[in-house]
Coordinates of C-alpha atoms in Angstrom, one line a residue:
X1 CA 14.9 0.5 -37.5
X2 CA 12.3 2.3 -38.9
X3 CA 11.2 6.0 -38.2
X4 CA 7.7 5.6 -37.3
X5 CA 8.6 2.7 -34.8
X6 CA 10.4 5.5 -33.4
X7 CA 7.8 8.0 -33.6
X8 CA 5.0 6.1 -31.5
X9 CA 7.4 6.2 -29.0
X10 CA 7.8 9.9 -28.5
X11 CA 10.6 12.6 -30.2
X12 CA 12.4 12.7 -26.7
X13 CA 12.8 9.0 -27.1
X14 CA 13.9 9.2 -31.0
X15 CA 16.7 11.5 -30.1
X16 CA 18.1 10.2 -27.0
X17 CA 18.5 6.6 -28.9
X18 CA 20.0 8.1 -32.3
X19 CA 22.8 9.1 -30.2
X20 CA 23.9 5.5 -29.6
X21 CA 22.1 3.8 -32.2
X22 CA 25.7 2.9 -33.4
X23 CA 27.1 1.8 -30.5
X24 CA 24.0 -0.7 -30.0
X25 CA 24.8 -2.5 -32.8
X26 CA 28.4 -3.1 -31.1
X27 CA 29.2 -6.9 -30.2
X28 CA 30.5 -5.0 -26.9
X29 CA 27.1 -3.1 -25.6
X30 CA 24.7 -4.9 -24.3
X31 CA 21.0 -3.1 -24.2
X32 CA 18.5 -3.7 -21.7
X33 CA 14.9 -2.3 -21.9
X34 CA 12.4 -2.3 -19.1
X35 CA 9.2 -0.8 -18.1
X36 CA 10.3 1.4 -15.6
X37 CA 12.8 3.7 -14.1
X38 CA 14.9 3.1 -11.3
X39 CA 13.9 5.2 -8.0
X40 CA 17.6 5.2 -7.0
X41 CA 20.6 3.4 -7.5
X42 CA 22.4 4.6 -3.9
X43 CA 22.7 1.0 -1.9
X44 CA 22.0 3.1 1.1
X45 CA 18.1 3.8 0.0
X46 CA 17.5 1.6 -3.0
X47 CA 14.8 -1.1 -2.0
X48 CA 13.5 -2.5 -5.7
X49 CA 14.9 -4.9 -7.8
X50 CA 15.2 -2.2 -10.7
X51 CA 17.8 -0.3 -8.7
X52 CA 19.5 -3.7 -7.6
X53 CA 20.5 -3.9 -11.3
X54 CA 23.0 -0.8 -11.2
X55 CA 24.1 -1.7 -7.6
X56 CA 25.2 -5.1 -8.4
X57 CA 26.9 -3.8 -11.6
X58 CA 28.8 -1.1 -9.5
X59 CA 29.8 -2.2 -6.2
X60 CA 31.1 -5.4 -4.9
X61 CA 30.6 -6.9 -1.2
X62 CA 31.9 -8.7 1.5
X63 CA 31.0 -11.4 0.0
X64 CA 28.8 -12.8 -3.1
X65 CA 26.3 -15.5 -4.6
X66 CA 28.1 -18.4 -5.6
X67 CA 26.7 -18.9 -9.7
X68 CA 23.1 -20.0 -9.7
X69 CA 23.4 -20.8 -6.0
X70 CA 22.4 -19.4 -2.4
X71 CA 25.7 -20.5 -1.0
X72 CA 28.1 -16.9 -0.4
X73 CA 31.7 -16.5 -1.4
X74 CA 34.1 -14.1 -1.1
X75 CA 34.1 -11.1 -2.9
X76 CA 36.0 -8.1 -1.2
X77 CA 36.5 -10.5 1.7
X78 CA 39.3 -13.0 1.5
X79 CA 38.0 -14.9 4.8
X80 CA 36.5 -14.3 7.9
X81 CA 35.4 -15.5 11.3
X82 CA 33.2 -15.1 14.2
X83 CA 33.9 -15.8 17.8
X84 CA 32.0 -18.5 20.6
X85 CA 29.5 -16.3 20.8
X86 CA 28.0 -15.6 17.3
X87 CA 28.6 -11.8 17.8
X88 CA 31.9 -10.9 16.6
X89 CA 32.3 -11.1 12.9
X90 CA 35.9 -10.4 11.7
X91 CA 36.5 -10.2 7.8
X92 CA 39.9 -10.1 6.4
X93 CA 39.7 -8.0 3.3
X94 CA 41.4 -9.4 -0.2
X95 CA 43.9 -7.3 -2.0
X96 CA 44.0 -4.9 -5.1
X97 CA 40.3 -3.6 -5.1
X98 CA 40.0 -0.2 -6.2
X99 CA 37.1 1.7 -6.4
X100 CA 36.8 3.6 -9.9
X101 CA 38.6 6.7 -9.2
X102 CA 41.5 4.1 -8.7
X103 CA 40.9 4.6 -4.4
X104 CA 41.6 1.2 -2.2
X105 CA 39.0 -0.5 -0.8
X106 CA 40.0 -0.5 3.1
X107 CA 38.4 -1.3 6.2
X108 CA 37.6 2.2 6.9
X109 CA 35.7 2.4 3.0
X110 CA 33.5 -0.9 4.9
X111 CA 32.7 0.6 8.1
X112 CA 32.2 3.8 6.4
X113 CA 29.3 2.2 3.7
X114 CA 27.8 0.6 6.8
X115 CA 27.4 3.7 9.2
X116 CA 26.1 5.7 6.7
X117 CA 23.4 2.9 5.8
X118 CA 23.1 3.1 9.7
X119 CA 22.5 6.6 9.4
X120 CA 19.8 7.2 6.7
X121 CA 17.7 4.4 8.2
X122 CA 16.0 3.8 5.1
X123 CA 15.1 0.1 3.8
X124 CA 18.2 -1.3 3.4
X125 CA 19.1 -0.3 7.1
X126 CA 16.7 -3.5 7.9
X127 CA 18.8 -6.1 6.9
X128 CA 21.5 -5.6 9.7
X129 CA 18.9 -5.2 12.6
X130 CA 21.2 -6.6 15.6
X131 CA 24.4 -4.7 14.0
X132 CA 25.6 -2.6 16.9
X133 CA 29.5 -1.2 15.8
X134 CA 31.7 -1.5 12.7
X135 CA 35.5 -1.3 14.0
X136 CA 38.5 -0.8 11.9
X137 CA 41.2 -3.3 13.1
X138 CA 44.1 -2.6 10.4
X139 CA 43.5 -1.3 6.6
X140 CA 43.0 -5.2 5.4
X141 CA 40.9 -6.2 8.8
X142 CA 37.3 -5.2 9.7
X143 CA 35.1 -6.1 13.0
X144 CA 31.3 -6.5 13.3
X145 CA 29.9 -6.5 16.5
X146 CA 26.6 -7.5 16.9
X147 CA 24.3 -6.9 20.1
X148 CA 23.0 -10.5 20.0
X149 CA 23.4 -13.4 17.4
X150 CA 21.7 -13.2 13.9
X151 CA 21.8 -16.4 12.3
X152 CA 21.1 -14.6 8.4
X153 CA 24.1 -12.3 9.5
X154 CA 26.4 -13.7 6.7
X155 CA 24.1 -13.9 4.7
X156 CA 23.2 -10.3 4.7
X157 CA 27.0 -9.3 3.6
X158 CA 25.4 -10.1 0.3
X159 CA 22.4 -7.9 0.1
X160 CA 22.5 -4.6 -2.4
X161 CA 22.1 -2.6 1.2
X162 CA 25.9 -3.9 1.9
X163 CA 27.4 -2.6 -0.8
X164 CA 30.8 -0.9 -0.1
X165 CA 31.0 2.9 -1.4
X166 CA 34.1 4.8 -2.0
X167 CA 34.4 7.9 1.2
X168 CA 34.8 10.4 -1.1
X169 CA 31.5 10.2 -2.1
X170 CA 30.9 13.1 0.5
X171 CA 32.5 15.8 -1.2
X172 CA 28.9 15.6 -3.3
X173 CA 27.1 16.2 0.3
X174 CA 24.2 18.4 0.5
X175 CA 22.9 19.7 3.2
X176 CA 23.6 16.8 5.0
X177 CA 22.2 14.4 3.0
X178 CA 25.1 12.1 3.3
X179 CA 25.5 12.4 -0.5
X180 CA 22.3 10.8 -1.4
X181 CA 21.0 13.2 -4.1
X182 CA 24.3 12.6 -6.1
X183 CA 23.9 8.5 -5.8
X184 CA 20.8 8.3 -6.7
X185 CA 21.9 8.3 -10.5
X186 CA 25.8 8.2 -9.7
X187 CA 27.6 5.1 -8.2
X188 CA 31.0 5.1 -6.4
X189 CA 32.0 1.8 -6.1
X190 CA 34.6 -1.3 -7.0
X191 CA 32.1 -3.4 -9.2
X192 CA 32.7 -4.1 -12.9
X193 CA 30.7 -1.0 -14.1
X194 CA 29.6 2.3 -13.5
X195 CA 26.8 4.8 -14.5
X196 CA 27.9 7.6 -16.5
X197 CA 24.6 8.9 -17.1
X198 CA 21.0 8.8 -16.4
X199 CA 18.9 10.9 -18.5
X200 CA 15.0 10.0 -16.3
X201 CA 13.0 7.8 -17.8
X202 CA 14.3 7.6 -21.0
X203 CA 18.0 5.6 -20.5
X204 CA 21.1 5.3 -18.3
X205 CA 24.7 4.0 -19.0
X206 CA 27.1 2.5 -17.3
X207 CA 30.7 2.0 -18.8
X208 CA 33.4 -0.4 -17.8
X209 CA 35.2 0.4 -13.9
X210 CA 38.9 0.5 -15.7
X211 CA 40.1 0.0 -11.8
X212 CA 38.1 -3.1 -11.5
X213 CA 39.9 -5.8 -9.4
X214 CA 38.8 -8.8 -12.0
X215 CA 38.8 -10.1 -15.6
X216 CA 37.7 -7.0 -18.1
X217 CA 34.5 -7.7 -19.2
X218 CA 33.4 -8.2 -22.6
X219 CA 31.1 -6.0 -22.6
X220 CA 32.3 -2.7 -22.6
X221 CA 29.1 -0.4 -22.1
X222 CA 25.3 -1.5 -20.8
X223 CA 22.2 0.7 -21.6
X224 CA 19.7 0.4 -19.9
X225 CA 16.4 1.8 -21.6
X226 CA 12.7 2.5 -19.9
X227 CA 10.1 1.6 -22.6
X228 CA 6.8 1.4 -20.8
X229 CA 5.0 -0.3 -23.6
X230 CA 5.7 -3.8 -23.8
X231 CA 4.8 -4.3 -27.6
X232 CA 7.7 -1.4 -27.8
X233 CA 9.9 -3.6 -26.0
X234 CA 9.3 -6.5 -27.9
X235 CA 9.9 -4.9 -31.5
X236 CA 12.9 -3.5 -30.4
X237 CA 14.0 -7.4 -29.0
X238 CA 13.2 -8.6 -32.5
X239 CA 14.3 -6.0 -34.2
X240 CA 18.0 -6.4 -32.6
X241 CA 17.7 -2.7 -31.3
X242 CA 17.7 -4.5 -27.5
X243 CA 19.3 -7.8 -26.1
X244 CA 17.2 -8.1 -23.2
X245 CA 13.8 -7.5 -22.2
X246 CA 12.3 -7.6 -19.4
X247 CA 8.7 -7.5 -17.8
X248 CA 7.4 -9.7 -20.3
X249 CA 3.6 -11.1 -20.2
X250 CA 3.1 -14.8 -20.5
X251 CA 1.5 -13.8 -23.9
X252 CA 4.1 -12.6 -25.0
X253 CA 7.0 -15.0 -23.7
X254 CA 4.6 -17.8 -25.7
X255 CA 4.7 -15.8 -28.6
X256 CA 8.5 -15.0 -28.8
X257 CA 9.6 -18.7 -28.1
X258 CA 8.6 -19.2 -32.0
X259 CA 11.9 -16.6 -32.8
X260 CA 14.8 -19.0 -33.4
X261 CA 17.3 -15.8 -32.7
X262 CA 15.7 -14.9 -29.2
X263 CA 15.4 -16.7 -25.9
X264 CA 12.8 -16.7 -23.3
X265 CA 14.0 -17.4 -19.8
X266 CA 11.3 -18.9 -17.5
X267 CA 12.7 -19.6 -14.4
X268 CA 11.3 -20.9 -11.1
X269 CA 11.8 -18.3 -8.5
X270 CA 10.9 -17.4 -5.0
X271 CA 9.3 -14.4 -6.6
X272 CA 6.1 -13.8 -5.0
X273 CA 2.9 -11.8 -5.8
X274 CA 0.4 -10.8 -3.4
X275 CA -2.0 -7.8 -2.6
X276 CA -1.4 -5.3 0.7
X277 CA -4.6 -4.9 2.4
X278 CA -4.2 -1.8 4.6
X279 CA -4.9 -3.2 8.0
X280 CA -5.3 0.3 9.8
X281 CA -7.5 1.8 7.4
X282 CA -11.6 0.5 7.8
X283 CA -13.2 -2.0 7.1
X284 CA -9.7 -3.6 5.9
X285 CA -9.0 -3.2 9.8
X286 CA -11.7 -5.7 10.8
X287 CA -9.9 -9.4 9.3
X288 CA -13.2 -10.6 9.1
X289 CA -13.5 -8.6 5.9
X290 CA -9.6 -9.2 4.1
X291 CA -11.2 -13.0 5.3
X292 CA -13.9 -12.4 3.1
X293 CA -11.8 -10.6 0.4
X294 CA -9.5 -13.9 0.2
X295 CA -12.1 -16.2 -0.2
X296 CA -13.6 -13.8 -2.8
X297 CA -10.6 -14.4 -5.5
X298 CA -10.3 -17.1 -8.1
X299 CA -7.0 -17.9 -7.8
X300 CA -6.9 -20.9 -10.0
X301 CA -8.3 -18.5 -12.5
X302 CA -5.6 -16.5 -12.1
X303 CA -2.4 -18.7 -12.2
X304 CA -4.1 -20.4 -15.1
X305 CA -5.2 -17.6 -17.2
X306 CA -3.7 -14.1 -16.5
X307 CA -0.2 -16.6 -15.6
X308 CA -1.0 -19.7 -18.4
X309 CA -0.2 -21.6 -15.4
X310 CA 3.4 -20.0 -15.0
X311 CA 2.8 -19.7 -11.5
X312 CA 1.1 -21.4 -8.5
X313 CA -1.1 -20.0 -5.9
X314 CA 1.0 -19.1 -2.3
X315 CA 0.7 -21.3 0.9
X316 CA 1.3 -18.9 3.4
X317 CA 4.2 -16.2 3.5
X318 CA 7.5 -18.3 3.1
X319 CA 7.7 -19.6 -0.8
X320 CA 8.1 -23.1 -1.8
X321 CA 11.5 -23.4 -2.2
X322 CA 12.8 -22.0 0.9
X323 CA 13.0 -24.0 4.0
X324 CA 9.6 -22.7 6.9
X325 CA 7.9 -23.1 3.8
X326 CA 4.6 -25.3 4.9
X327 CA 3.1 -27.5 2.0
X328 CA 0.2 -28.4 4.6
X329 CA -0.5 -25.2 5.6
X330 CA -4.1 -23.3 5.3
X331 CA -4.3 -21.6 2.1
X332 CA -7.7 -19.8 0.8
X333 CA -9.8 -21.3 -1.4
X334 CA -12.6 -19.4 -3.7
X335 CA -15.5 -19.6 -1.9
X336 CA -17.9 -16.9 -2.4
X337 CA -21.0 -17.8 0.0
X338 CA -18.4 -18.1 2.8
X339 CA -16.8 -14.8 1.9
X340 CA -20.6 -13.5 1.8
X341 CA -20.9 -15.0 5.4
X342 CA -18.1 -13.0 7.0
X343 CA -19.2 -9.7 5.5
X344 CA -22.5 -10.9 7.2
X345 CA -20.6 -11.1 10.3
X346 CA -19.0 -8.4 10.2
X347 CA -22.2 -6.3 9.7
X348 CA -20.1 -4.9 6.5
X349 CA -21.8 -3.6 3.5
X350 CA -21.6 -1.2 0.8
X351 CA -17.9 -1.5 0.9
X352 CA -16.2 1.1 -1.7
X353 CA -12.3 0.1 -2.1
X354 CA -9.5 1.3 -4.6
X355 CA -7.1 -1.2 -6.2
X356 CA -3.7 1.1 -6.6
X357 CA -1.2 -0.4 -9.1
X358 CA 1.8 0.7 -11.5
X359 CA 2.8 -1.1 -14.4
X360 CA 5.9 -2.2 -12.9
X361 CA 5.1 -5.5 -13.2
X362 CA 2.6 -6.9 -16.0
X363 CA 0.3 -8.9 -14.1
X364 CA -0.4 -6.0 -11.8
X365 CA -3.2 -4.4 -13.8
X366 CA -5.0 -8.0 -15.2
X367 CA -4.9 -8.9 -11.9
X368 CA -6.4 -5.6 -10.8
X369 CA -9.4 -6.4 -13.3
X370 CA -10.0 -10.0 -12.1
X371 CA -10.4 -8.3 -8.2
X372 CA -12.5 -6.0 -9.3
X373 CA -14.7 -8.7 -11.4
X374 CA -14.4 -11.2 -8.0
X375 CA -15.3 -8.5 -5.4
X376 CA -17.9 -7.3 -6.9
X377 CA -19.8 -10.9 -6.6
X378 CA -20.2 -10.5 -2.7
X379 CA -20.6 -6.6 -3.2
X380 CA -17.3 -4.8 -2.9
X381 CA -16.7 -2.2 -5.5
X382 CA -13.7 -1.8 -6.7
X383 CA -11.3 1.2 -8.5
X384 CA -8.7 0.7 -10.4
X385 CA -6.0 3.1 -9.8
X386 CA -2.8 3.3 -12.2
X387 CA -0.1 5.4 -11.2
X388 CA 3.7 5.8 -11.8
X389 CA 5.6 2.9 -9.9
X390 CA 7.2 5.4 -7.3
X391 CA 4.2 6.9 -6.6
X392 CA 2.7 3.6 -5.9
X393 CA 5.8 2.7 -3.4
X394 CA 5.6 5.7 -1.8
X395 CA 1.5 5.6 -1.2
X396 CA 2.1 1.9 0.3
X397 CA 4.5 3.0 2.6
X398 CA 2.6 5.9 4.4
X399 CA -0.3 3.9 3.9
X400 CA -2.4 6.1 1.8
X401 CA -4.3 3.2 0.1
X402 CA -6.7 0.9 0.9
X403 CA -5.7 -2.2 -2.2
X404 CA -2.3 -2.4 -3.7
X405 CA -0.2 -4.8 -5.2
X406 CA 3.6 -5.8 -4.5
X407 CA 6.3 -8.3 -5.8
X408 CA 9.0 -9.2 -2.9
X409 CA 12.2 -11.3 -3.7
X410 CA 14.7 -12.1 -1.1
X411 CA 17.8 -10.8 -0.8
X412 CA 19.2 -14.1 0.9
X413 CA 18.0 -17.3 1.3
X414 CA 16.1 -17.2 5.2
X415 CA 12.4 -16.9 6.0
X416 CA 13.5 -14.0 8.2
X417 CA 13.5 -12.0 4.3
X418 CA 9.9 -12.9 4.6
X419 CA 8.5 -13.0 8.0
X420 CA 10.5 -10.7 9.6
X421 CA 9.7 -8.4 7.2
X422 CA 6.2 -8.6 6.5
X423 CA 5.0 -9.1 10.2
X424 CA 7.1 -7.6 12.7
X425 CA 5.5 -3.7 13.6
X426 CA 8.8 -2.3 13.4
X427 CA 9.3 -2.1 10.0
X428 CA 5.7 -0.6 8.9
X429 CA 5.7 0.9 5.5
X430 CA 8.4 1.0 3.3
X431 CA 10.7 -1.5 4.9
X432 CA 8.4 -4.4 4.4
X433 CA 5.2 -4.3 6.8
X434 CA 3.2 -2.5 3.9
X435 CA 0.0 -3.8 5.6
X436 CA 0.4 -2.1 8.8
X437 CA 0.0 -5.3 10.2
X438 CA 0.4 -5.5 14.3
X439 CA -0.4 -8.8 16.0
X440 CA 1.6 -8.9 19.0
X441 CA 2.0 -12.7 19.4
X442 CA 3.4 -13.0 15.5
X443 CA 5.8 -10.4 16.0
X444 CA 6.9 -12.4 19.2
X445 CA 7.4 -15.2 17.6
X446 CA 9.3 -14.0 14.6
X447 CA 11.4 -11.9 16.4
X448 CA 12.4 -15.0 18.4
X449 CA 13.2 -16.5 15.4
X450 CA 15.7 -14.4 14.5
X451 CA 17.3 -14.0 17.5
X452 CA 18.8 -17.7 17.4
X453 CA 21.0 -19.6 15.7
X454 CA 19.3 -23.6 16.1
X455 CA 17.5 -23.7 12.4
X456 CA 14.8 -26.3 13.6
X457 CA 13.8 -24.6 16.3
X458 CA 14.1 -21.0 14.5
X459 CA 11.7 -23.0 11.4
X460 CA 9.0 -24.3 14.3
X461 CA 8.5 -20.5 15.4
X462 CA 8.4 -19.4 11.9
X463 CA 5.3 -22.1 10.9
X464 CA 3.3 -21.0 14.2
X465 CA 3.7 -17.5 13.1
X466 CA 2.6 -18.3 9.7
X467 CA -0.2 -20.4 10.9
X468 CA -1.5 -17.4 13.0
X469 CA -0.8 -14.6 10.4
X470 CA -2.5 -16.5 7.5
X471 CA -5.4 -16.9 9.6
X472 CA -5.7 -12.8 10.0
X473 CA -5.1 -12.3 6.8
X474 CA -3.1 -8.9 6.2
X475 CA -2.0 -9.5 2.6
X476 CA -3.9 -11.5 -0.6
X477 CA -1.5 -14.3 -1.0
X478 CA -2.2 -14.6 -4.9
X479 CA 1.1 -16.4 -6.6
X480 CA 4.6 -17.7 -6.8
X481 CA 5.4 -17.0 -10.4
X482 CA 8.3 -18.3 -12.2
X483 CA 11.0 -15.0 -13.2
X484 CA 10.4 -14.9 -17.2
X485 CA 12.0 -12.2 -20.0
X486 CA 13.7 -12.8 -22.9
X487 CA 17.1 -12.2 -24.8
X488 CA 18.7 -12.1 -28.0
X489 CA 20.5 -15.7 -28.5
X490 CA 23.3 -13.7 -28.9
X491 CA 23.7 -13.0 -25.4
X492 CA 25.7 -15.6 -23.5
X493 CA 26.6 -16.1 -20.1
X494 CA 23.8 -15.4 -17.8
X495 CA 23.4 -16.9 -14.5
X496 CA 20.2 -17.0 -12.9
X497 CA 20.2 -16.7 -8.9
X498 CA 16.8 -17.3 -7.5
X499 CA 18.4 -14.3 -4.8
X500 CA 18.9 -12.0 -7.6
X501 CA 16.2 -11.3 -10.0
X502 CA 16.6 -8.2 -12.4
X503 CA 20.2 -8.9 -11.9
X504 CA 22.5 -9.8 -14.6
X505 CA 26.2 -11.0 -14.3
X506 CA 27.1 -8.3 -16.9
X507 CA 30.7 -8.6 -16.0
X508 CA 30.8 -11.9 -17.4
X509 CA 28.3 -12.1 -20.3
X510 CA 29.2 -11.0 -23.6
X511 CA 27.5 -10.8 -26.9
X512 CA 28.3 -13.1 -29.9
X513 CA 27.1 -13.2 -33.4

């Protein structure tokens, strides 16, 4: 690799990758390179696919994604049950997991990870909204009692909030902080890896668990690198200086597929795009005007040209793919007169909005630039603001902006991931209602929905609700994009779960020349 590569990429850069330049070249390192830093990587906080990537790598659950599928296995758990009523879960805990100080994994390390997710009430919380107690019946048996029945409640063993975390991880308390500080760049689990440092947005390492219950992996060491430029993450893939690369353009991806030694993944995902419109802040809280805003956007032109057609435009909240998804249902159209016609009617004008956005994702900013162009043709003007991804996550969820953009994947395969989440008024802000959207007959009908267990009736209240919601429009529903980056053909292994994006099966890939 050459020096000046290394110099457009800054001297702090340069030094912290000479330090393992040797070790990259290892068949037994893999090297990952993305555009961003991780907020967090404690499973009690974390709520972004970048952080999932450590927290997969360094805990284990109750139970796990079976391969490519949505199907969940055990993991920690050897079997379990749940009693006549749907609201005693008991799990019987497999053998010889340690976590990697070489500790057990008991019932009490479960119930502990799950009262102190309890306890923070921070995003991950939201997954177990009906969970009531966690009992410790013996060292291999745990109990979850639920105040009513949750039909995704198996399901949601899986999600990065149920990760199971070594106890001791309080001696690195704080002030009560539940030892939050010290897992945001340290991990204290069972999984195949774990970080052994973090240097902020330059790189962070995780090393083989040596207590880890399965196979050794082949890969002995993953570095993960934050390279905001994406011509700077490409070089490096070509170069060999990274395996994987992710965040990649549609451009790009077309370009690279012409490289007989690197691989571009383009898979079709529940992966969504869309566009927060803050619902309590005017005019955005008068849905004649996000009406007008969603007839004002090309979609077509988008999908086709800032996508190259690697996407199609959304029907509603639930994703094709996912059952509740409605292939007849309303879905905007660009129509500018009508868009001009609800301003009209909403005796709107001289409208002055700001588009907030991070580079976190690569469509985010041409996306940005095709609003602005689209808004401004029925007389909205438009800003464009860039700003650090955490910054743009923490603006959306104390809703200090007007236009913003977000990515949401499910963490298991149930509408609830999507309507429960973007609709109910509970979970305003950070946990998933980033619209501050509150319309009291949707939330009724969602929370219905997840209060029973009979999947037909459970998808009829979820396509009423999406029938009603769509019609208010809270959020720009822009794309379903397939999940595209690339890798070295050297890397084999990988196994893409819809459920699991910017997660890797590290513990089973390996690197061959």
């Amino acid at each position: 690799m050459v020096f000046a590569h290394w110099k457009k990429l800054g001297l702090a850069l340069l030094v912290t990758s000479s330090l393992t330049q040797t070790a990259w070249a290892a068949s037994d390192v893999l090297v990952l390179s993305r555009a961003e830093d991780a907020p967090t990587a404690d499973p009690g906080v974390e709520i972004s696919n970048s952080g999932y990537t450590f927290i997969y790598a360094a805990y284990e659950h109750l139970v796990a994604y079976k391969g490519a599928t949505t199907e969940v296995v055990p993991e920690l758990a050897e079997s379990w049950s749940v009693d006549d009523t749907n609201t005693v879960w008991t799990f019987k805990l497999a053998q010889g997991h340690k976590f990697d100080d070489g500790t057990p994994v008991d019932a009490a390390a479960v119930k502990f990870s799950f009262d102190r997710a309890m306890k923070l009430k921070a995003g991950p919380s939201d997954a177990f909204p009906v969970l009531k107690e966690v009992q410790v019946v013996d060292p291999g048996t745990v109990k979850f009692i639920l105040s009513s029945q949750f039909a995704p409640f198996l399901s949601t063993m899986a999600v990065s909030g149920a990760a199971i975390i070594n106890p001791k991880v309080m001696e690195h308390e704080k002030d009560g902080d539940m030892a939050k500080a010290w897992l945001a760049e340290h991990t204290a689990g069972s999984g195949a890896y774990k970080i052994t440092s973090w240097e902020r947005n330059q790189s962070v390492v995780l090393d083989r668990n040596e207590h880890y219950a399965g196979s050794t992996p082949a890969l002995k060491q993953i570095v993960v690198r934050t390279v905001g430029e994406i011509s700077a993450r490409r070089l490096q893939l070509v170069n060999g200086d990274a395996d994987i690369i992710e965040q990649v353009p549609v451009d790009q991806a077309a370009a690279l597929k012409g490289d007989p030694n690197i691989v571009v993944e383009s898979n079709p995902s529940l992966y969504v795009n869309y566009v927060y419109m803050n619902n309590k802040r005017p005019p955005l809280d008068d849905a004649r005007v996000r009406q007008a805003i969603s007839y004002a956007v090309d979609y077509k032109g988008i999908v086709d040209g800032i996508m190259q057609g690697q996407a199609e435009q959304m029907r509603g909240a639930v994703p094709d793919g996912m059952w509740a998804h409605d292939p007849n249902g309303f879905q905007y159209s660009y129509d500018v007169e009508k868009a001009k016609a609800l301003l009209k009617e909403a005796g709107k004008s001289d409208i002055h909005l700001t588009y907030t956005f991070s580079q976190a994702d690569t469509a985010w900013e041409p996306v940005g630039l095709a609003l602005q162009a689209n808004l401004a043709d029925i007389g909205i003007k438009l800003d464009l603001q860039a700003v650090a991804d955490t910054t743009k996550r923490e603006m959306a969820a104390s809703g200090n902006y007007d236009l913003a953009p977000g990515a949401w994947t499910p963490d298991f395969a149930d509408p609830y991931m999507f309507m429960n989440y973007w609709f109910d008024p509970d979970r305003m802000g950070g946990p998933g209602n980033r619209a501050f959207y509150n319309n009291p007959k949707v939330a009724g009908l969602v929370r219905e929905a997840a209060s029973i267990i009979d999947q037909p009736k459970r998808e009829q209240l979820y396509l009423e609700a999406q029938k009603l919601s769509t019609q208010d429009a809270p959020y720009l529903y822009l794309m379903q994009k397939n999940d595209i980056f690339a890798r070295r053909a050297v890397v084999k292994g990988y196994v893409y779960n819809p459920m699991l994006i910017q997660v890797y099966n590290f513990a089973t890939m390996s690197k061959s020349e």
